[in-house]
Amino acid sequence: MSRKLLLEHAHIDGINGYETYRKHGGYRAVEKALKSMAPADVLEEVKKSGLRGRGGAGFPTGMKWSFLAKPEGVPRYLLCNADESEPGTFKDRYLMEKIPHLLVEGMILSAYALGANTSYIYIRGEYSWIVFILEKAISEAYAKGWLGKNILGSGFDCDLYVNPGAGAYICGEETALIESLEGKRGNPRIKPPFPAVKGLWQCPTVVNNVETLAAVVPIVNEGGEAYARIGVGRSTGTKLISAGGNINKPGVYEVELGLSMEEFIFSDEWCGGIKNGKRLKACVPGGSSVPILPHYLVTKTAAGEDRLLSYESLADGGFESGSMLGSGGFIVYDEDQCVVRNTWNFTRFYHHESCGQCSPCREGTGWMEKVLERLENGKGKLSDMDLLVEVAKKIEGNTICPLGDAAAWPVASAIRHFREEFEWHVREPEACMQRNYGLVKEKAELA
Amino acid sequence: MQVASHNGKPFNFSPEALTEVQGLMVKYPEGRHKSALIRALHIAQEENGGWLSIAALDHVAETLRITPIEVYEVATFYTMFNLEPVGKYVLEFCHTGPCAIEGAERLLDYVRQKLGIETGQTTPDGMFTLKEVECLGACGYAPMMQVGIYYHEHLTEEKIDRFLEDCRAGNIDKGSWKMH
Ligand SMILES: Cc1cc2nc3c(=O)[nH]c(=O)nc-3n(C[C@H](O)[C@H](O)[C@H](O)COP(=O)(O)O)c2cc1C
Ligand code: SF4
Ligand code: FES
């Protein structure tokens, strides 16, 4: 049985309310920090824990916090990124719905470490009912004296608010999030300056994912070293994985980093294997932005080692034969799924979500979408695959924010691993359409 | 690119919504109350029958003491804001990858056929508008749609049938953006 640090109590009835949460050890970490630790001590524990950002990039949290500028007389802000819009990802939602006080507690601790007196949770607008769950938890925390002025007589003031978005994937990018929080369009900013120096309202700002901030609670309770003992190598602690696609048991799981992919996908404790007795075809392990892995690279690396759920193992082989842990949006494909159609679908998503500021992203995603659409509809050419790879290369690294890369990687990796399937769409459009969707009515259009 | 439109009707926040919006404005530091804009727009949309007319946008600008253009810029950027009239129930189906491989496309076909409308259209009786949206963070519970503030997950044709009947009978709670 794997250890749970975040979801240990998530199944308990009433844990979304203050009394039950408190009874199960809630706010113990705030008590400990505010009574016996200086802000720098909390930062030190987070550094020792080896915690890495759970929003996608995996950047060490302690290091990020230590970059925060601290000019005299200028307020600092902590922002929680609850925009969660990466296709395949639904773990933050689960955490906030089930155990909202854990996020509130994690934010108080983090704000204390950073010296931020005002914090905001930026949550995607579609999670509207969770806005109210969080606001209820926050008002309970105020009423019990965990938020507000001079908490526990420590002299530390902490205000916390929820701010919803309104449907825009790009607002998960940290500078777009800041723009949106300022009441503007979600256009990412050119960096530098980084948010740590000039963020919200041009003040020093830290942006962290929901899960990252929640993880600070067990780190303070048990100590950074104890946290770092869980996991493997530089992938310390536990990770929430939201598993979906063609598996028997979709849902949100908390795994100790380092669990084998084989066990995660096939054991009954986790995903429970592929649905309907079908075979595994491919897996996108970290949300739609990360490279797709063909079945022979899912449970083993190219070197023949067991593939593990960890930052390093999933990236093993680089873009040639690896992928990324990303946000933990784990999508499993069975043998009936069409990689071309799925790639087209994802590209349409990125084209739709591009904010339009940079031409490589705005035009390139639209171009890729068009080419993939014609391939999927049996009107492609054999040269289209090289064309797609070329467009993807032109986007990659040439944009203001990483959405461009996120759009390019899935296309490049799908063609790298599934070129034959793409070519089959050109050579035998009818057969492949029928196999994929039985779309006989569209046959006439092929002529 | 969305374009805002008029329907000739004036818009004003209800007194309770006005109080709520004014309460939102003070969650931000002095002079930064523009941050309340997105939530104010959600509330205005709800009070204006599910969409934002130019009159509604202008009223939000006035309430927040910002220029109308600042409001138009934002309203046209975010997909949750409807800039044309919509039906009583807006069915927002996720059609992104993970939902698509769990049958979202077939279900969408079914709904289109059943309602006799295409994506983006409203039924002649003004009951339903059909929208296709990108991943809503429910991929493990696919296929799914959002109606009002709530999610409806693990959808099947039977569930859709029952849901539409319940809507017609007035038994579906869309929830509210206003504080409970
Ligand atoms: C297009 C795009 C979308 C993103 N969406 C999210 C998101 O929904 N949630 C999130 O936590 N991080 C998201 N990120 C990453 C954030 O920019 C940022 O790195 C993260 O919030 C940092 O938190 P962490 O260090 O705790 O992971 C996104 C990045 C990009 C480029
Ligand atoms: S890469 Fe795309 S989403 Fe990011 S700033 Fe440029 S156009 Fe906008
Ligand atoms: S893909 Fe439909 S909810 Fe994520």
XYZ file of C-alpha atoms and ligand atoms in Angstrom:
670
model
C 0.000 0.000 0.000
C 1.349 3.326 -1.066
C 1.611 6.199 1.420
C -0.780 9.075 1.114
C 0.184 12.527 2.277
C -2.471 14.669 0.609
C -5.463 12.407 0.184
C -5.029 10.358 3.362
C -8.273 11.762 4.797
C -9.986 12.692 1.538
C -12.498 9.833 1.752
C -13.739 10.814 5.233
C -17.298 12.093 5.416
C -17.398 15.789 6.219
C -13.663 16.365 5.722
C -14.576 19.355 3.547
C -15.843 21.055 6.711
C -13.651 22.674 9.326
C -14.486 20.551 12.384
C -13.735 17.219 10.749
C -10.611 18.529 9.076
C -9.331 19.892 12.365
C -10.134 16.643 14.168
C -7.909 14.792 11.727
C -4.898 16.963 12.394
C -5.857 19.953 10.298
C -4.077 23.274 10.929
C -1.496 21.502 13.083
C 1.160 22.613 10.595
C 0.102 26.273 10.857
C 0.254 26.004 14.645
C 3.716 24.492 14.458
C 5.057 27.013 11.937
C 3.659 30.143 13.526
C 4.581 29.146 17.059
C 7.980 27.568 16.595
C 9.405 28.387 13.180
C 10.645 31.540 11.472
C 9.586 32.082 7.839
C 13.116 31.123 6.773
C 12.746 27.795 8.625
C 9.667 26.923 6.587
C 11.529 27.765 3.400
C 14.416 25.581 4.579
C 12.108 22.588 5.128
C 10.612 23.034 1.665
C 14.110 23.128 0.189
C 15.091 19.977 2.066
C 11.955 18.210 0.921
C 13.012 18.424 -2.715
C 9.402 19.310 -3.620
C 9.054 20.173 -7.287
C 6.242 22.188 -8.851
C 3.225 20.005 -9.579
C 1.756 22.332 -12.219
C 3.731 20.828 -15.065
C 7.262 22.140 -15.243
C 8.615 20.425 -12.123
C 10.736 23.364 -10.996
C 12.065 23.021 -7.414
C 9.683 24.960 -5.178
C 12.230 25.968 -2.526
C 14.466 27.445 -5.181
C 11.584 29.331 -6.771
C 10.673 30.799 -3.403
C 14.213 31.909 -2.723
C 14.203 33.988 -5.935
C 11.387 36.176 -4.622
C 12.524 39.795 -4.504
C 11.996 41.548 -1.169
C 12.258 45.296 -1.663
C 11.358 47.373 1.396
C 7.802 48.584 1.647
C 6.525 46.688 -1.422
C 3.836 44.026 -0.866
C 4.517 40.482 -2.052
C 1.848 38.149 -3.349
C 1.289 34.419 -3.370
C -0.981 33.127 -6.114
C -2.397 29.661 -6.309
C -2.753 28.359 -9.840
C -6.045 26.455 -9.903
C -6.674 27.067 -13.575
C -6.271 23.344 -14.328
C -7.163 23.228 -18.025
C -4.551 20.890 -19.458
C -6.495 18.130 -21.218
C -6.279 14.965 -19.155
C -5.821 16.780 -15.840
C -8.439 16.860 -13.085
C -6.464 16.311 -9.886
C -6.561 19.838 -8.464
C -10.304 19.814 -8.782
C -10.451 16.587 -6.774
C -8.246 17.962 -4.035
C -10.181 21.225 -3.750
C -13.563 19.530 -3.836
C -12.707 16.862 -1.297
C -10.377 18.569 1.101
C -10.396 22.334 0.519
C -8.890 23.150 3.911
C -5.677 21.389 2.913
C -5.139 24.005 0.210
C -6.059 26.827 2.587
C -3.629 25.487 5.182
C -0.861 25.045 2.602
C -1.377 28.601 1.423
C -1.147 30.053 4.933
C 2.153 28.221 5.453
C 3.528 29.272 2.084
C 2.415 32.882 2.503
C 4.125 32.904 5.899
C 7.364 31.584 4.407
C 7.260 34.199 1.652
C 6.085 37.131 3.756
C 3.005 37.591 1.586
C 0.093 39.162 3.432
C -2.418 38.820 0.617
C -2.951 35.731 -1.523
C -5.365 34.771 -4.265
C -6.543 31.459 -5.622
C -7.042 31.864 -9.365
C -9.469 29.126 -10.339
C -10.846 28.321 -13.785
C -14.333 29.771 -14.209
C -15.907 26.431 -15.082
C -15.108 25.133 -11.588
C -17.704 27.592 -10.325
C -19.151 25.362 -7.645
C -15.647 24.852 -6.235
C -15.363 28.624 -5.873
C -18.087 28.328 -3.238
C -16.507 25.285 -1.591
C -13.256 27.207 -1.221
C -14.950 30.362 -0.031
C -16.769 28.400 2.625
C -13.508 26.847 3.816
C -11.845 30.255 3.814
C -14.611 31.868 5.848
C -14.389 29.007 8.365
C -10.647 29.565 8.603
C -11.209 33.282 9.227
C -13.806 32.525 11.875
C -11.397 30.193 13.687
C -8.547 32.677 13.535
C -6.329 30.873 11.007
C -6.682 33.756 8.575
C -6.867 37.475 9.215
C -4.803 39.717 11.439
C -2.099 38.613 13.852
C -2.717 34.879 13.473
C -2.090 32.983 16.751
C -0.512 36.150 18.125
C 2.437 35.706 15.772
C 2.141 39.153 14.236
C 1.575 37.554 10.821
C -1.427 38.855 8.842
C -2.836 36.747 6.049
C -5.775 37.437 3.736
C -6.924 34.906 1.178
C -9.410 35.345 -1.686
C -10.741 33.329 -4.586
C -10.728 34.795 -8.074
C -12.387 32.937 -10.943
C -11.440 33.022 -14.611
C -13.860 32.553 -17.470
C -12.671 29.865 -19.838
C -9.166 30.263 -21.273
C -6.492 27.564 -21.044
C -3.785 30.167 -21.497
C -4.599 31.690 -18.104
C -2.801 28.713 -16.530
C 0.453 30.177 -17.818
C 1.691 32.180 -14.867
C 2.025 35.609 -16.470
C -1.305 35.235 -18.305
C -2.803 34.267 -14.957
C -1.480 37.490 -13.472
C -2.906 39.559 -16.333
C -6.256 37.851 -15.924
C -6.203 38.428 -12.181
C -5.657 42.113 -12.923
C -8.939 42.030 -14.819
C -7.501 41.904 -18.334
C -7.248 39.545 -21.295
C -5.015 36.565 -20.567
C -2.075 37.540 -22.753
C 1.227 36.153 -21.431
C 3.905 38.720 -20.669
C 7.384 38.774 -22.119
C 9.906 37.549 -19.539
C 12.039 38.949 -17.985
C 10.998 40.524 -15.726
C 9.903 37.339 -13.993
C 6.963 37.357 -11.587
C 9.410 36.913 -8.689
C 10.518 40.471 -9.407
C 7.517 42.052 -11.128
C 4.323 40.053 -10.980
C 0.854 40.984 -9.812
C 0.467 44.776 -10.007
C 4.222 44.886 -10.692
C 4.966 43.514 -7.214
C 7.088 40.428 -6.413
C 4.887 37.358 -6.846
C 5.074 33.592 -6.506
C 2.719 31.408 -8.532
C 2.321 27.792 -7.448
C 0.031 24.947 -8.364
C -2.713 23.747 -5.981
C -0.990 20.437 -5.318
C 2.388 22.075 -4.711
C 0.918 24.349 -2.031
C -1.014 21.514 -0.411
C 2.196 19.464 -0.171
C 3.704 22.106 2.109
C 1.374 20.868 4.870
C 2.920 17.382 5.261
C 6.354 18.895 4.711
C 5.937 21.190 7.718
C 4.252 18.491 9.794
C 6.768 15.743 9.188
C 9.826 17.711 8.145
C 11.444 18.159 4.760
C 13.793 15.228 5.218
C 11.012 12.785 5.937
C 9.222 13.971 2.798
C 12.395 13.586 0.743
C 12.743 9.961 1.850
C 9.598 9.147 -0.092
C 10.025 8.768 -3.826
C 13.055 8.095 -5.948
C 16.132 10.271 -6.609
C 15.179 13.862 -7.354
C 11.514 12.894 -7.651
C 10.571 13.168 -4.001
C 7.230 12.746 -2.279
C 3.908 11.785 -3.719
C 2.127 12.932 -6.878
C -1.526 13.120 -7.752
C -2.206 11.408 -11.047
C -5.522 11.905 -12.797
C -6.003 8.796 -14.873
C -8.435 8.651 -17.754
C -8.953 7.132 -21.171
C -9.545 3.445 -21.869
C -8.839 2.023 -18.429
C -11.032 0.111 -16.019
C -10.705 2.494 -13.088
C -10.349 6.121 -14.105
C -9.892 8.582 -11.259
C -7.435 10.523 -9.149
C -4.662 8.559 -7.436
C -1.915 9.628 -5.087
C 1.207 7.642 -5.874
C 4.647 7.613 -4.354
C 6.906 8.856 -7.108
C 8.828 5.916 -8.492
C 5.889 3.532 -8.818
C 6.291 1.456 -11.945
C 4.156 2.320 -14.966
C 3.370 -1.363 -15.390
C 1.908 -1.542 -11.919
C 0.075 1.749 -12.196
C -1.680 0.854 -15.424
C -2.344 -2.823 -14.868
C -2.740 -3.448 -11.160
C -6.181 -3.446 -9.565
C -5.009 -1.068 -6.876
C -4.666 1.623 -9.545
C -6.002 1.857 -13.114
C -7.005 -1.818 -13.249
C -5.813 -2.476 -16.791
C -7.282 -1.702 -20.187
C -11.055 -1.703 -20.524
C -12.965 -4.433 -22.342
C -9.960 -6.744 -22.465
C -8.307 -4.657 -25.150
C -4.609 -4.062 -25.570
C -2.615 -0.971 -24.694
C -1.729 1.119 -27.723
C -0.256 4.318 -26.314
C -0.108 6.591 -23.298
C 0.152 10.329 -22.770
C 1.447 10.388 -19.191
C 1.498 14.081 -18.297
C -1.329 15.975 -19.974
C -1.926 16.722 -23.643
C 1.237 18.815 -23.979
C 3.718 16.010 -23.403
C 4.979 13.564 -26.043
C 2.879 10.449 -26.632
C 4.504 7.073 -25.842
C 3.817 4.029 -28.023
C 2.998 0.855 -26.077
C 6.542 -0.538 -26.222
C 7.890 2.592 -24.514
C 5.204 2.889 -21.852
C 6.355 0.274 -19.355
C 9.993 0.100 -20.478
C 12.498 2.736 -21.510
C 14.375 2.413 -24.820
C 17.261 0.976 -22.793
C 14.989 -1.795 -21.531
C 14.678 -0.569 -17.956
C 11.375 -0.412 -16.132
C 9.666 2.911 -16.776
C 8.649 4.591 -13.510
C 6.263 7.367 -12.602
C 8.991 9.902 -11.855
C 10.271 13.074 -13.500
C 13.510 11.394 -14.593
C 12.260 8.018 -15.744
C 9.415 9.415 -17.830
C 11.841 11.807 -19.504
C 14.396 9.028 -20.080
C 15.360 8.946 -23.743
C 14.554 12.626 -24.244
C 12.177 13.434 -27.060
C 13.387 10.420 -29.048
C 11.854 7.803 -26.790
C 10.685 9.544 -23.625
C 7.989 11.904 -22.451
C 7.328 13.950 -19.294
C 5.528 13.669 -15.974
C 3.986 17.097 -16.643
C 0.792 17.787 -14.733
C 0.026 14.117 -14.097
C -2.811 14.061 -16.629
C -2.535 10.405 -17.544
C -4.374 9.365 -20.722
C -4.414 5.728 -21.818
C -5.303 4.636 -25.361
C -6.481 1.176 -26.357
C -5.825 -0.530 -29.665
C -8.954 0.931 -31.283
C -7.962 4.548 -30.870
C -6.714 6.555 -33.805
C -3.542 8.531 -33.185
C -4.154 10.790 -36.176
C -7.599 11.770 -34.949
C -6.339 12.322 -31.416
C -3.458 14.482 -32.646
C -5.851 16.521 -34.773
C -8.123 16.942 -31.754
C -5.260 18.205 -29.559
C -4.022 20.557 -32.261
C -7.489 22.018 -32.645
C -7.414 22.580 -28.882
C -4.122 24.501 -29.022
C -5.244 26.533 -32.003
C -8.432 27.451 -30.161
C -6.525 28.329 -26.999
C -3.661 30.288 -28.562
C -3.925 33.874 -27.338
C -2.784 35.042 -30.763
C 0.068 37.327 -29.716
C 2.854 35.491 -31.575
C 2.504 34.551 -35.214
C 4.354 31.191 -35.032
C 1.853 29.983 -32.430
C -1.264 31.608 -33.860
C -0.617 30.653 -37.494
C 1.335 27.466 -36.890
C -1.315 25.814 -34.719
C -3.979 26.727 -37.287
C -1.891 25.328 -40.098
C -1.203 22.081 -38.273
C -4.882 21.745 -37.459
C -5.822 22.094 -41.125
C -3.261 19.564 -42.321
C -4.270 17.066 -39.643
C -7.916 17.532 -40.449
C -7.345 16.706 -44.077
C -5.230 13.684 -43.141
C -7.932 12.421 -40.818
C -10.546 12.905 -43.520
C -8.635 10.920 -46.080
C -7.521 13.888 -48.128
C -3.906 14.083 -47.003
C -0.650 13.659 -48.879
C 2.399 11.605 -47.997
C 4.406 14.828 -47.797
C 2.100 16.154 -45.068
C 3.995 14.414 -42.312
C 7.239 16.195 -43.116
C 5.293 19.409 -43.445
C 3.829 18.957 -39.964
C 7.222 18.233 -38.447
C 8.599 21.338 -40.114
C 5.782 23.574 -38.850
C 6.160 22.128 -35.354
C 9.897 22.940 -35.435
C 9.189 26.509 -36.505
C 6.866 27.044 -33.547
C 9.078 25.414 -30.928
C 11.179 27.922 -29.020
C 9.993 30.897 -31.068
C 7.140 32.145 -28.951
C 6.498 34.329 -25.913
C 5.143 31.526 -23.754
C 5.456 27.732 -23.775
C 1.984 27.124 -25.254
C 3.705 27.037 -28.621
C 5.989 24.206 -27.496
C 3.060 22.454 -25.893
C 1.288 22.469 -29.255
C 4.334 21.327 -31.198
C 5.472 18.380 -29.065
C 2.395 16.170 -29.367
C 2.438 16.483 -33.150
C 6.153 15.809 -33.526
C 6.045 12.801 -31.191
C 2.930 11.296 -32.775
C 4.570 11.369 -36.185
C 7.852 10.047 -34.803
C 6.211 6.990 -33.273
C 3.175 6.445 -35.484
C 4.290 7.516 -38.953
C 2.930 4.325 -40.480
C -0.509 5.040 -39.159
C -0.386 8.549 -40.611
C 0.715 7.147 -43.976
C -2.050 4.569 -43.845
C -4.540 7.425 -43.667
C -3.194 8.664 -46.986
C -2.860 5.287 -48.687
C -6.118 3.683 -47.619
C -8.407 6.462 -46.479
C -11.585 4.437 -46.786
C -10.375 1.450 -44.845
C -8.992 3.540 -42.071
C -12.086 5.700 -41.750
C -14.280 2.660 -41.504
C -12.054 1.079 -38.951
C -11.866 4.161 -36.841
C -15.416 5.323 -36.799
C -17.452 3.437 -39.364
C -18.229 6.775 -40.970
C -19.701 5.269 -44.100
C -21.730 8.361 -44.853
C -18.599 10.327 -45.472
C -17.317 7.903 -48.054
C -18.949 9.875 -50.845
C -16.918 12.909 -49.908
C -13.718 11.033 -50.567
C -14.199 10.882 -54.335
C -13.267 36.686 -32.558
C -16.538 37.347 -30.814
C -18.450 40.569 -31.374
C -20.789 42.080 -28.830
C -24.377 42.878 -29.769
C -27.404 44.861 -28.643
C -30.910 43.682 -28.011
C -32.219 47.099 -27.146
C -33.050 46.163 -23.562
C -31.513 48.128 -20.714
C -29.581 46.291 -18.010
C -29.088 47.020 -14.342
C -27.777 44.770 -11.591
C -30.401 43.720 -9.089
C -29.823 45.417 -5.709
C -28.441 42.207 -4.200
C -26.056 41.647 -7.128
C -24.902 45.252 -6.926
C -24.062 44.779 -3.250
C -22.196 41.599 -4.097
C -20.160 43.245 -6.866
C -19.283 46.135 -4.578
C -18.161 43.563 -2.021
C -15.892 41.948 -4.608
C -14.210 45.228 -5.447
C -12.777 45.623 -1.947
C -11.008 42.249 -2.013
C -8.280 43.957 -3.990
C -5.919 46.729 -2.895
C -6.966 50.336 -3.306
C -7.241 51.265 -6.981
C -7.045 47.621 -8.136
C -10.769 46.893 -8.113
C -10.693 46.201 -11.861
C -9.730 42.683 -10.779
C -13.379 42.125 -9.864
C -14.311 42.390 -13.546
C -14.475 38.730 -14.518
C -16.657 37.739 -11.622
C -18.857 40.780 -12.128
C -19.335 39.681 -15.743
C -20.362 36.179 -14.629
C -22.988 37.697 -12.379
C -24.198 40.129 -15.044
C -24.463 37.313 -17.576
C -26.597 35.317 -15.206
C -28.893 38.269 -14.497
C -29.185 39.043 -18.208
C -30.582 35.663 -19.234
C -27.291 33.890 -19.911
C -25.568 36.369 -22.196
C -23.896 39.760 -22.149
C -25.483 42.506 -24.204
C -23.723 45.804 -24.810
C -26.050 47.370 -22.243
C -24.887 44.777 -19.694
C -21.212 45.349 -20.536
C -21.635 49.114 -20.221
C -23.380 48.755 -16.899
C -20.545 46.595 -15.578
C -18.053 49.251 -16.720
C -20.001 51.929 -14.932
C -20.282 49.869 -11.742
C -16.563 49.136 -11.704
C -15.679 52.705 -12.686
C -13.635 51.564 -15.699
C -14.022 52.356 -19.411
C -16.385 50.278 -21.583
C -13.510 49.244 -23.861
C -11.746 47.584 -20.918
C -14.858 45.498 -20.397
C -15.315 44.669 -24.106
C -11.686 43.515 -24.322
C -12.226 41.036 -21.542
C -15.714 39.874 -22.493
C -14.531 38.985 -26.003
C -11.487 37.047 -24.784
C -13.035 34.431 -22.512
C -15.158 31.610 -23.894
C -17.559 31.427 -20.963
C -19.062 34.763 -21.926
C -21.888 34.563 -24.448
C -22.228 37.663 -26.552
C -25.468 36.645 -28.207
C -28.763 35.524 -26.722
C -28.843 31.873 -25.633
C -31.502 29.367 -24.698
C -32.697 28.779 -21.168
C -30.311 25.840 -20.800
C -26.876 26.048 -22.377
C -25.476 22.545 -22.872
C -21.710 22.768 -22.993
C -20.249 19.510 -24.212
C -16.586 18.749 -23.848
C -15.135 17.500 -27.131
C -11.453 17.341 -26.238
C -9.250 14.225 -26.636
C -9.980 12.229 -23.455
C -13.731 12.810 -23.782
C -13.572 12.145 -27.531
C -12.049 8.693 -27.029
C -14.819 7.907 -24.538
C -17.560 8.604 -27.054
C -18.194 12.367 -26.813
C -18.447 12.731 -30.582
C -21.125 10.083 -30.942
C -23.065 11.579 -28.065
C -22.846 15.029 -29.635
C -24.263 13.615 -32.853
C -27.088 12.155 -30.833
C -27.867 15.465 -29.140
C -27.692 17.415 -32.394
C -30.133 14.988 -33.958
C -32.430 14.930 -30.993
C -32.619 18.728 -30.696
C -32.491 19.339 -34.433
C -29.778 21.977 -34.099
C -26.094 22.330 -34.868
C -23.399 23.350 -32.423
C -23.760 27.043 -31.641
C -27.490 27.118 -32.335
C -30.545 27.449 -30.106
C -33.751 25.405 -30.423
C -36.690 27.410 -31.844
C -38.538 27.165 -28.516
C -35.636 28.944 -26.826
C -35.015 26.036 -24.429
C -31.574 24.751 -25.427
C -28.337 26.107 -26.822
C -25.629 23.637 -27.784
C -21.985 24.563 -27.292
C -18.827 22.519 -27.746
C -16.109 23.406 -25.271
C -12.571 22.292 -24.479
C -11.524 20.024 -21.601
C -13.410 20.899 -18.430
C -11.308 18.839 -16.020
C -13.606 15.844 -15.877
C -11.677 13.567 -18.242
C -11.938 10.544 -15.961
C -15.701 10.869 -15.847
C -16.245 11.231 -19.595
C -18.281 11.980 -21.604
C -19.559 15.066 -19.856
C -21.256 18.414 -20.220
C -21.683 21.517 -18.095
C -25.059 23.208 -17.616
C -25.114 26.338 -15.484
C -22.580 25.941 -12.726
C -22.809 22.131 -12.548
C -21.157 19.213 -14.318
C -23.037 16.194 -15.645
C -20.701 13.254 -16.035
C -20.616 9.658 -17.340
C -23.241 10.663 -19.893
C -25.177 8.141 -21.957
C -28.009 8.547 -24.448
C -30.510 7.555 -21.763
C -29.129 10.093 -19.325
C -29.360 12.784 -21.983
C -32.971 11.852 -22.718
C -33.891 12.081 -19.060
C -31.984 15.314 -18.633
C -33.758 17.042 -21.518
C -37.125 15.922 -20.167
C -36.239 17.212 -16.723
C -35.267 20.558 -18.242
C -38.575 20.813 -20.050
C -40.376 19.957 -16.819
C -38.395 22.660 -15.016
C -36.655 20.186 -12.694
C -33.064 21.134 -13.434
C -31.191 23.443 -11.111
C -28.570 25.432 -12.973
C -27.058 26.838 -9.799
C -26.024 30.450 -9.449
C -22.914 32.588 -9.647
C -24.299 34.712 -6.888
C -23.149 33.876 -3.380
C -25.180 31.196 -1.736
C -0.160 27.163 -21.570
C 0.153 26.832 -20.152
C -0.838 26.406 -19.298
C -0.572 26.114 -17.964
N -1.582 25.698 -17.171
C -1.330 25.464 -15.861
C -2.385 25.090 -14.980
O -3.545 24.975 -15.390
N -2.094 24.859 -13.673
C -0.823 25.006 -13.183
O -0.613 24.819 -12.007
N 0.183 25.349 -13.993
C -0.039 25.592 -15.306
N 0.999 25.995 -16.120
C 2.329 26.189 -15.508
C 2.435 27.564 -14.859
O 2.865 28.510 -15.817
C 3.427 27.602 -13.705
O 4.614 27.063 -14.154
C 2.953 26.843 -12.511
O 1.725 27.317 -12.057
C 3.966 26.948 -11.426
O 3.543 26.229 -10.286
P 4.400 25.029 -9.724
O 5.828 25.464 -9.695
O 3.845 24.819 -8.375
O 4.173 23.886 -10.642
C 0.744 26.258 -17.466
C 1.746 26.675 -18.332
C 1.468 26.964 -19.649
C 2.570 27.414 -20.537
S 2.917 31.179 -27.608
Fe 0.773 31.279 -28.250
S -0.369 31.400 -26.345
Fe 1.764 31.900 -25.829
S 1.878 34.132 -25.994
Fe 2.407 33.351 -28.007
S 0.464 33.284 -29.151
Fe -0.041 33.496 -26.981
S -11.359 16.011 -22.070
Fe -13.416 16.338 -21.535
S -13.238 16.912 -19.468
Fe -11.172 16.665 -20.046
